[in-house]
Amino acid sequence: MRLRIEINPDIAALMQAEIAAGEKAVSAAMREAGTGLKSAWRSQITGAGLGTRLGNSIRLASFPKTGDSLNAAALVWSNAPVIIGAHDTGPLIRSKNGFWLAIPTAAAGKSSKGGRITPGEWERRTGLRLRFIYRRRGPSLLVAEGRLNSKGRAVASKSKTGRGVATVLIFLLVPQVKLRKRLDLARDAERAVDGVPGLIVASWVEGQLG
């Protein structure tokens, strides 16, 4: 007597199909979670008034770059980590040399390199000397004798009579600044992580139904 056993359907083929479905589901879930987190961080940054340029510094990379894997992953990061990190943690900022932090007013203008101008650069650019005014209460001041141009920037006066010359506030001096925490990136990251299992299941079921 001979017995012939056939397993229908093919178990090995079924297992391979399930593995492939799992790889596809995990990869799709990680891509969706990464995209969602990137969007949430960008929205949080622009919503905090930090601008679309800083928001667009948030980037996303999915792995593997081609194909699917049960070990698929998504990486979300910023190309401006120092700035983003500062607004996310709200650090206490002190001067590097232990003296004052010079905060420019609108009359100081901007640095030629972009961003905040320093007292030294301002003096070199305008040819004016800054004068220190100490105050026991409130920030101390750096002022200059000049005039404001049409853009509200302090410049040297060309008047020979001194007409129009005034003492203009250029910098506020403070020993330290506590940056206000404006972001909570960990909150969105935790939500993204918590949502991954559900995304995997949803993607897997959708694949089966499809």
PDB file of C-alpha atoms in Angstrom:
ATOM      1  CA  MET A   1       0.000   0.000   0.000  1.00  0.00           C
ATOM      2  CA  ARG A   2       1.299   3.387  -0.920  1.00  0.00           C
ATOM      3  CA  LEU A   3       0.025   6.595   0.560  1.00  0.00           C
ATOM      4  CA  ARG A   4       0.497   9.893  -1.190  1.00  0.00           C
ATOM      5  CA  ILE A   5      -0.056  13.046   0.795  1.00  0.00           C
ATOM      6  CA  GLU A   6      -0.485  16.361  -0.943  1.00  0.00           C
ATOM      7  CA  ILE A   7      -0.802  19.590   0.974  1.00  0.00           C
ATOM      8  CA  ASN A   8      -3.022  21.997  -0.851  1.00  0.00           C
ATOM      9  CA  PRO A   9      -2.418  24.854  -0.867  1.00  0.00           C
ATOM     10  CA  ASP A  10       1.395  24.868  -0.702  1.00  0.00           C
ATOM     11  CA  ILE A  11       2.373  25.774   2.903  1.00  0.00           C
ATOM     12  CA  ALA A  12       5.806  27.026   1.893  1.00  0.00           C
ATOM     13  CA  ALA A  13       4.292  29.272  -0.742  1.00  0.00           C
ATOM     14  CA  LEU A  14       1.728  30.546   1.743  1.00  0.00           C
ATOM     15  CA  MET A  15       4.431  31.363   4.288  1.00  0.00           C
ATOM     16  CA  GLN A  16       6.497  33.148   1.677  1.00  0.00           C
ATOM     17  CA  ALA A  17       3.460  35.151   0.611  1.00  0.00           C
ATOM     18  CA  GLU A  18       2.768  36.129   4.233  1.00  0.00           C
ATOM     19  CA  ILE A  19       6.369  37.219   4.725  1.00  0.00           C
ATOM     20  CA  ALA A  20       6.174  39.329   1.574  1.00  0.00           C
ATOM     21  CA  ALA A  21       2.885  40.830   2.762  1.00  0.00           C
ATOM     22  CA  GLY A  22       4.430  41.592   6.141  1.00  0.00           C
ATOM     23  CA  GLU A  23       7.440  43.274   4.543  1.00  0.00           C
ATOM     24  CA  LYS A  24       5.157  45.390   2.400  1.00  0.00           C
ATOM     25  CA  ALA A  25       2.928  46.309   5.352  1.00  0.00           C
ATOM     26  CA  VAL A  26       5.819  47.274   7.652  1.00  0.00           C
ATOM     27  CA  SER A  27       7.525  49.333   4.943  1.00  0.00           C
ATOM     28  CA  ALA A  28       4.313  51.156   4.044  1.00  0.00           C
ATOM     29  CA  ALA A  29       3.566  51.819   7.720  1.00  0.00           C
ATOM     30  CA  MET A  30       7.025  53.274   8.379  1.00  0.00           C
ATOM     31  CA  ARG A  31       6.813  55.511   5.323  1.00  0.00           C
ATOM     32  CA  GLU A  32       3.405  56.766   6.427  1.00  0.00           C
ATOM     33  CA  ALA A  33       4.569  57.302  10.020  1.00  0.00           C
ATOM     34  CA  GLY A  34       7.665  59.179   8.835  1.00  0.00           C
ATOM     35  CA  THR A  35       5.670  61.366   6.465  1.00  0.00           C
ATOM     36  CA  GLY A  36       3.170  62.132   9.196  1.00  0.00           C
ATOM     37  CA  LEU A  37       5.898  63.063  11.674  1.00  0.00           C
ATOM     38  CA  LYS A  38       7.670  65.293   9.159  1.00  0.00           C
ATOM     39  CA  SER A  39       4.405  67.091   8.449  1.00  0.00           C
ATOM     40  CA  ALA A  40       3.595  67.431  12.170  1.00  0.00           C
ATOM     41  CA  TRP A  41       7.007  68.906  12.975  1.00  0.00           C
ATOM     42  CA  ARG A  42       6.843  71.330  10.063  1.00  0.00           C
ATOM     43  CA  SER A  43       3.366  72.449  11.102  1.00  0.00           C
ATOM     44  CA  GLN A  44       4.493  72.894  14.691  1.00  0.00           C
ATOM     45  CA  ILE A  45       7.485  75.024  13.643  1.00  0.00           C
ATOM     46  CA  THR A  46       5.519  77.298  11.326  1.00  0.00           C
ATOM     47  CA  GLY A  47       2.673  77.473  13.845  1.00  0.00           C
ATOM     48  CA  ALA A  48       5.157  78.746  16.434  1.00  0.00           C
ATOM     49  CA  GLY A  49       5.985  81.640  14.130  1.00  0.00           C
ATOM     50  CA  LEU A  50       9.463  80.371  13.245  1.00  0.00           C
ATOM     51  CA  GLY A  51       8.877  80.555   9.506  1.00  0.00           C
ATOM     52  CA  THR A  52       8.518  78.135   6.605  1.00  0.00           C
ATOM     53  CA  ARG A  53      12.251  78.174   5.883  1.00  0.00           C
ATOM     54  CA  LEU A  54      13.034  76.649   9.264  1.00  0.00           C
ATOM     55  CA  GLY A  55      10.044  74.343   8.894  1.00  0.00           C
ATOM     56  CA  ASN A  56      11.413  73.072   5.596  1.00  0.00           C
ATOM     57  CA  SER A  57      14.645  72.113   7.359  1.00  0.00           C
ATOM     58  CA  ILE A  58      12.765  69.015   8.567  1.00  0.00           C
ATOM     59  CA  ARG A  59      13.667  66.103   6.290  1.00  0.00           C
ATOM     60  CA  LEU A  60      12.653  62.468   5.926  1.00  0.00           C
ATOM     61  CA  ALA A  61      14.485  59.352   4.754  1.00  0.00           C
ATOM     62  CA  SER A  62      12.950  55.874   4.569  1.00  0.00           C
ATOM     63  CA  PHE A  63      14.890  52.610   4.671  1.00  0.00           C
ATOM     64  CA  PRO A  64      15.362  50.503   2.697  1.00  0.00           C
ATOM     65  CA  LYS A  65      15.389  53.028  -0.130  1.00  0.00           C
ATOM     66  CA  THR A  66      14.153  50.395  -2.553  1.00  0.00           C
ATOM     67  CA  GLY A  67      12.048  47.330  -1.873  1.00  0.00           C
ATOM     68  CA  ASP A  68      10.355  46.252   1.330  1.00  0.00           C
ATOM     69  CA  SER A  69      11.627  44.828   4.608  1.00  0.00           C
ATOM     70  CA  LEU A  70      10.384  43.656   7.982  1.00  0.00           C
ATOM     71  CA  ASN A  71      13.134  45.890   9.418  1.00  0.00           C
ATOM     72  CA  ALA A  72      11.970  48.999   7.560  1.00  0.00           C
ATOM     73  CA  ALA A  73      12.631  52.303   9.302  1.00  0.00           C
ATOM     74  CA  ALA A  74      12.036  56.034   8.883  1.00  0.00           C
ATOM     75  CA  LEU A  75      14.394  58.816   9.944  1.00  0.00           C
ATOM     76  CA  VAL A  76      13.120  62.355  10.495  1.00  0.00           C
ATOM     77  CA  TRP A  77      15.645  65.095  11.253  1.00  0.00           C
ATOM     78  CA  SER A  78      16.415  68.792  10.845  1.00  0.00           C
ATOM     79  CA  ASN A  79      19.138  70.441   8.797  1.00  0.00           C
ATOM     80  CA  ALA A  80      19.195  73.171  11.463  1.00  0.00           C
ATOM     81  CA  PRO A  81      19.494  71.063  14.639  1.00  0.00           C
ATOM     82  CA  VAL A  82      20.984  73.799  16.834  1.00  0.00           C
ATOM     83  CA  ILE A  83      18.177  76.278  16.132  1.00  0.00           C
ATOM     84  CA  ILE A  84      15.454  73.661  16.331  1.00  0.00           C
ATOM     85  CA  GLY A  85      16.955  72.203  19.510  1.00  0.00           C
ATOM     86  CA  ALA A  86      17.084  75.606  21.172  1.00  0.00           C
ATOM     87  CA  HIS A  87      13.393  76.269  20.544  1.00  0.00           C
ATOM     88  CA  ASP A  88      12.549  72.715  21.601  1.00  0.00           C
ATOM     89  CA  THR A  89      14.358  72.860  24.963  1.00  0.00           C
ATOM     90  CA  GLY A  90      14.190  76.555  25.902  1.00  0.00           C
ATOM     91  CA  PRO A  91      17.816  76.840  27.133  1.00  0.00           C
ATOM     92  CA  LEU A  92      19.422  79.537  29.251  1.00  0.00           C
ATOM     93  CA  ILE A  93      21.812  81.448  26.988  1.00  0.00           C
ATOM     94  CA  ARG A  94      24.855  83.205  28.430  1.00  0.00           C
ATOM     95  CA  SER A  95      27.659  85.149  26.821  1.00  0.00           C
ATOM     96  CA  LYS A  96      30.658  83.005  25.826  1.00  0.00           C
ATOM     97  CA  ASN A  97      33.099  85.385  27.514  1.00  0.00           C
ATOM     98  CA  GLY A  98      31.056  85.736  30.694  1.00  0.00           C
ATOM     99  CA  PHE A  99      30.069  89.373  30.161  1.00  0.00           C
ATOM    100  CA  TRP A 100      27.043  90.689  28.283  1.00  0.00           C
ATOM    101  CA  LEU A 101      24.753  89.437  25.588  1.00  0.00           C
ATOM    102  CA  ALA A 102      24.244  92.235  23.064  1.00  0.00           C
ATOM    103  CA  ILE A 103      20.728  92.201  21.632  1.00  0.00           C
ATOM    104  CA  PRO A 104      20.449  94.501  18.599  1.00  0.00           C
ATOM    105  CA  THR A 105      17.498  96.853  18.224  1.00  0.00           C
ATOM    106  CA  ALA A 106      15.827  97.666  14.908  1.00  0.00           C
ATOM    107  CA  ALA A 107      18.167 100.667  14.607  1.00  0.00           C
ATOM    108  CA  ALA A 108      21.186  98.334  14.522  1.00  0.00           C
ATOM    109  CA  GLY A 109      20.130  96.577  11.342  1.00  0.00           C
ATOM    110  CA  LYS A 110      21.330  93.105  10.387  1.00  0.00           C
ATOM    111  CA  SER A 111      24.727  91.559   9.928  1.00  0.00           C
ATOM    112  CA  SER A 112      26.207  91.482   6.431  1.00  0.00           C
ATOM    113  CA  LYS A 113      26.489  87.718   6.962  1.00  0.00           C
ATOM    114  CA  GLY A 114      22.828  87.442   7.897  1.00  0.00           C
ATOM    115  CA  GLY A 115      21.363  87.184  11.378  1.00  0.00           C
ATOM    116  CA  ARG A 116      22.216  89.379  14.344  1.00  0.00           C
ATOM    117  CA  ILE A 117      24.908  92.005  14.067  1.00  0.00           C
ATOM    118  CA  THR A 118      27.573  92.343  16.779  1.00  0.00           C
ATOM    119  CA  PRO A 119      28.690  95.635  18.377  1.00  0.00           C
ATOM    120  CA  GLY A 120      32.118  95.326  16.743  1.00  0.00           C
ATOM    121  CA  GLU A 121      30.694  94.808  13.269  1.00  0.00           C
ATOM    122  CA  TRP A 122      28.243  97.667  13.772  1.00  0.00           C
ATOM    123  CA  GLU A 123      31.029 100.104  14.674  1.00  0.00           C
ATOM    124  CA  ARG A 124      33.121  99.022  11.681  1.00  0.00           C
ATOM    125  CA  ARG A 125      30.183  99.357   9.303  1.00  0.00           C
ATOM    126  CA  THR A 126      28.934 102.748  10.480  1.00  0.00           C
ATOM    127  CA  GLY A 127      32.134 104.384  11.673  1.00  0.00           C
ATOM    128  CA  LEU A 128      30.341 105.404  14.870  1.00  0.00           C
ATOM    129  CA  ARG A 129      31.420 104.639  18.399  1.00  0.00           C
ATOM    130  CA  LEU A 130      29.095 102.914  20.837  1.00  0.00           C
ATOM    131  CA  ARG A 131      28.693 104.366  24.302  1.00  0.00           C
ATOM    132  CA  PHE A 132      27.942 102.165  27.310  1.00  0.00           C
ATOM    133  CA  ILE A 133      25.171 103.186  29.705  1.00  0.00           C
ATOM    134  CA  TYR A 134      24.879 101.101  32.857  1.00  0.00           C
ATOM    135  CA  ARG A 135      21.479 100.680  34.502  1.00  0.00           C
ATOM    136  CA  ARG A 136      20.910  99.026  37.863  1.00  0.00           C
ATOM    137  CA  ARG A 137      17.405  97.963  36.891  1.00  0.00           C
ATOM    138  CA  GLY A 138      16.685  96.554  33.486  1.00  0.00           C
ATOM    139  CA  PRO A 139      19.196  95.935  30.715  1.00  0.00           C
ATOM    140  CA  SER A 140      22.179  98.197  30.242  1.00  0.00           C
ATOM    141  CA  LEU A 141      22.534  99.984  26.909  1.00  0.00           C
ATOM    142  CA  LEU A 142      24.895 100.643  24.018  1.00  0.00           C
ATOM    143  CA  VAL A 143      23.979 103.905  22.300  1.00  0.00           C
ATOM    144  CA  ALA A 144      25.458 106.041  19.550  1.00  0.00           C
ATOM    145  CA  GLU A 145      25.177 109.655  18.425  1.00  0.00           C
ATOM    146  CA  GLY A 146      23.691 109.684  14.958  1.00  0.00           C
ATOM    147  CA  ARG A 147      20.462 109.811  13.038  1.00  0.00           C
ATOM    148  CA  LEU A 148      17.919 107.355  11.699  1.00  0.00           C
ATOM    149  CA  ASN A 149      17.686 106.912   7.948  1.00  0.00           C
ATOM    150  CA  SER A 150      14.502 106.203   5.986  1.00  0.00           C
ATOM    151  CA  LYS A 151      14.751 102.491   6.890  1.00  0.00           C
ATOM    152  CA  GLY A 152      14.992 103.210  10.607  1.00  0.00           C
ATOM    153  CA  ARG A 153      18.693 102.314  10.762  1.00  0.00           C
ATOM    154  CA  ALA A 154      21.171 104.359  12.763  1.00  0.00           C
ATOM    155  CA  VAL A 155      23.782 106.056  10.572  1.00  0.00           C
ATOM    156  CA  ALA A 156      26.358 108.822  10.921  1.00  0.00           C
ATOM    157  CA  SER A 157      25.000 112.342  10.503  1.00  0.00           C
ATOM    158  CA  LYS A 158      26.400 114.489   7.679  1.00  0.00           C
ATOM    159  CA  SER A 159      25.068 117.685   9.213  1.00  0.00           C
ATOM    160  CA  LYS A 160      27.791 120.177  10.094  1.00  0.00           C
ATOM    161  CA  THR A 161      25.514 121.959  12.547  1.00  0.00           C
ATOM    162  CA  GLY A 162      24.516 118.829  14.412  1.00  0.00           C
ATOM    163  CA  ARG A 163      20.909 119.199  13.392  1.00  0.00           C
ATOM    164  CA  GLY A 164      19.010 115.933  13.531  1.00  0.00           C
ATOM    165  CA  VAL A 165      21.648 114.198  15.622  1.00  0.00           C
ATOM    166  CA  ALA A 166      20.248 112.190  18.506  1.00  0.00           C
ATOM    167  CA  THR A 167      21.260 109.501  20.952  1.00  0.00           C
ATOM    168  CA  VAL A 168      20.065 106.283  19.368  1.00  0.00           C
ATOM    169  CA  LEU A 169      19.666 102.997  21.210  1.00  0.00           C
ATOM    170  CA  ILE A 170      21.596 100.337  19.279  1.00  0.00           C
ATOM    171  CA  PHE A 171      21.977  97.350  21.646  1.00  0.00           C
ATOM    172  CA  LEU A 172      20.402  96.088  24.835  1.00  0.00           C
ATOM    173  CA  LEU A 173      22.890  94.374  27.158  1.00  0.00           C
ATOM    174  CA  VAL A 174      21.773  91.520  29.400  1.00  0.00           C
ATOM    175  CA  PRO A 175      23.809  88.939  31.349  1.00  0.00           C
ATOM    176  CA  GLN A 176      21.686  86.051  30.119  1.00  0.00           C
ATOM    177  CA  VAL A 177      18.515  85.203  28.227  1.00  0.00           C
ATOM    178  CA  LYS A 178      16.066  82.381  28.859  1.00  0.00           C
ATOM    179  CA  LEU A 179      14.799  81.276  25.475  1.00  0.00           C
ATOM    180  CA  ARG A 180      11.113  80.454  25.591  1.00  0.00           C
ATOM    181  CA  LYS A 181      10.297  76.847  24.763  1.00  0.00           C
ATOM    182  CA  ARG A 182       8.197  77.084  21.621  1.00  0.00           C
ATOM    183  CA  LEU A 183       8.247  73.488  20.376  1.00  0.00           C
ATOM    184  CA  ASP A 184       7.436  70.044  21.734  1.00  0.00           C
ATOM    185  CA  LEU A 185       8.852  67.687  19.129  1.00  0.00           C
ATOM    186  CA  ALA A 186       8.904  64.697  21.478  1.00  0.00           C
ATOM    187  CA  ARG A 187       5.122  64.822  21.724  1.00  0.00           C
ATOM    188  CA  ASP A 188       4.667  64.320  17.990  1.00  0.00           C
ATOM    189  CA  ALA A 189       7.438  61.712  17.870  1.00  0.00           C
ATOM    190  CA  GLU A 190       5.761  59.653  20.606  1.00  0.00           C
ATOM    191  CA  ARG A 191       2.436  59.829  18.795  1.00  0.00           C
ATOM    192  CA  ALA A 192       4.106  58.631  15.595  1.00  0.00           C
ATOM    193  CA  VAL A 193       5.749  55.693  17.383  1.00  0.00           C
ATOM    194  CA  ASP A 194       2.518  54.730  19.165  1.00  0.00           C
ATOM    195  CA  GLY A 195       0.662  54.745  15.872  1.00  0.00           C
ATOM    196  CA  VAL A 196       3.030  52.394  14.021  1.00  0.00           C
ATOM    197  CA  PRO A 197       1.417  49.065  15.102  1.00  0.00           C
ATOM    198  CA  GLY A 198      -1.982  50.229  13.937  1.00  0.00           C
ATOM    199  CA  LEU A 199      -0.554  51.379  10.609  1.00  0.00           C
ATOM    200  CA  ILE A 200       1.104  47.997  10.076  1.00  0.00           C
ATOM    201  CA  VAL A 201      -2.126  46.112  10.763  1.00  0.00           C
ATOM    202  CA  ALA A 202      -4.151  48.447   8.545  1.00  0.00           C
ATOM    203  CA  SER A 203      -1.671  48.130   5.706  1.00  0.00           C
ATOM    204  CA  TRP A 204      -1.526  44.346   6.077  1.00  0.00           C
ATOM    205  CA  VAL A 205      -5.322  43.997   6.032  1.00  0.00           C
ATOM    206  CA  GLU A 206      -5.585  46.341   3.048  1.00  0.00           C
ATOM    207  CA  GLY A 207      -3.048  44.193   1.214  1.00  0.00           C
ATOM    208  CA  GLN A 208      -5.019  41.062   1.939  1.00  0.00           C
ATOM    209  CA  LEU A 209      -8.282  42.612   0.791  1.00  0.00           C
ATOM    210  CA  GLY A 210      -6.652  44.072  -2.262  1.00  0.00           C
TER     211      GLY A 210
END
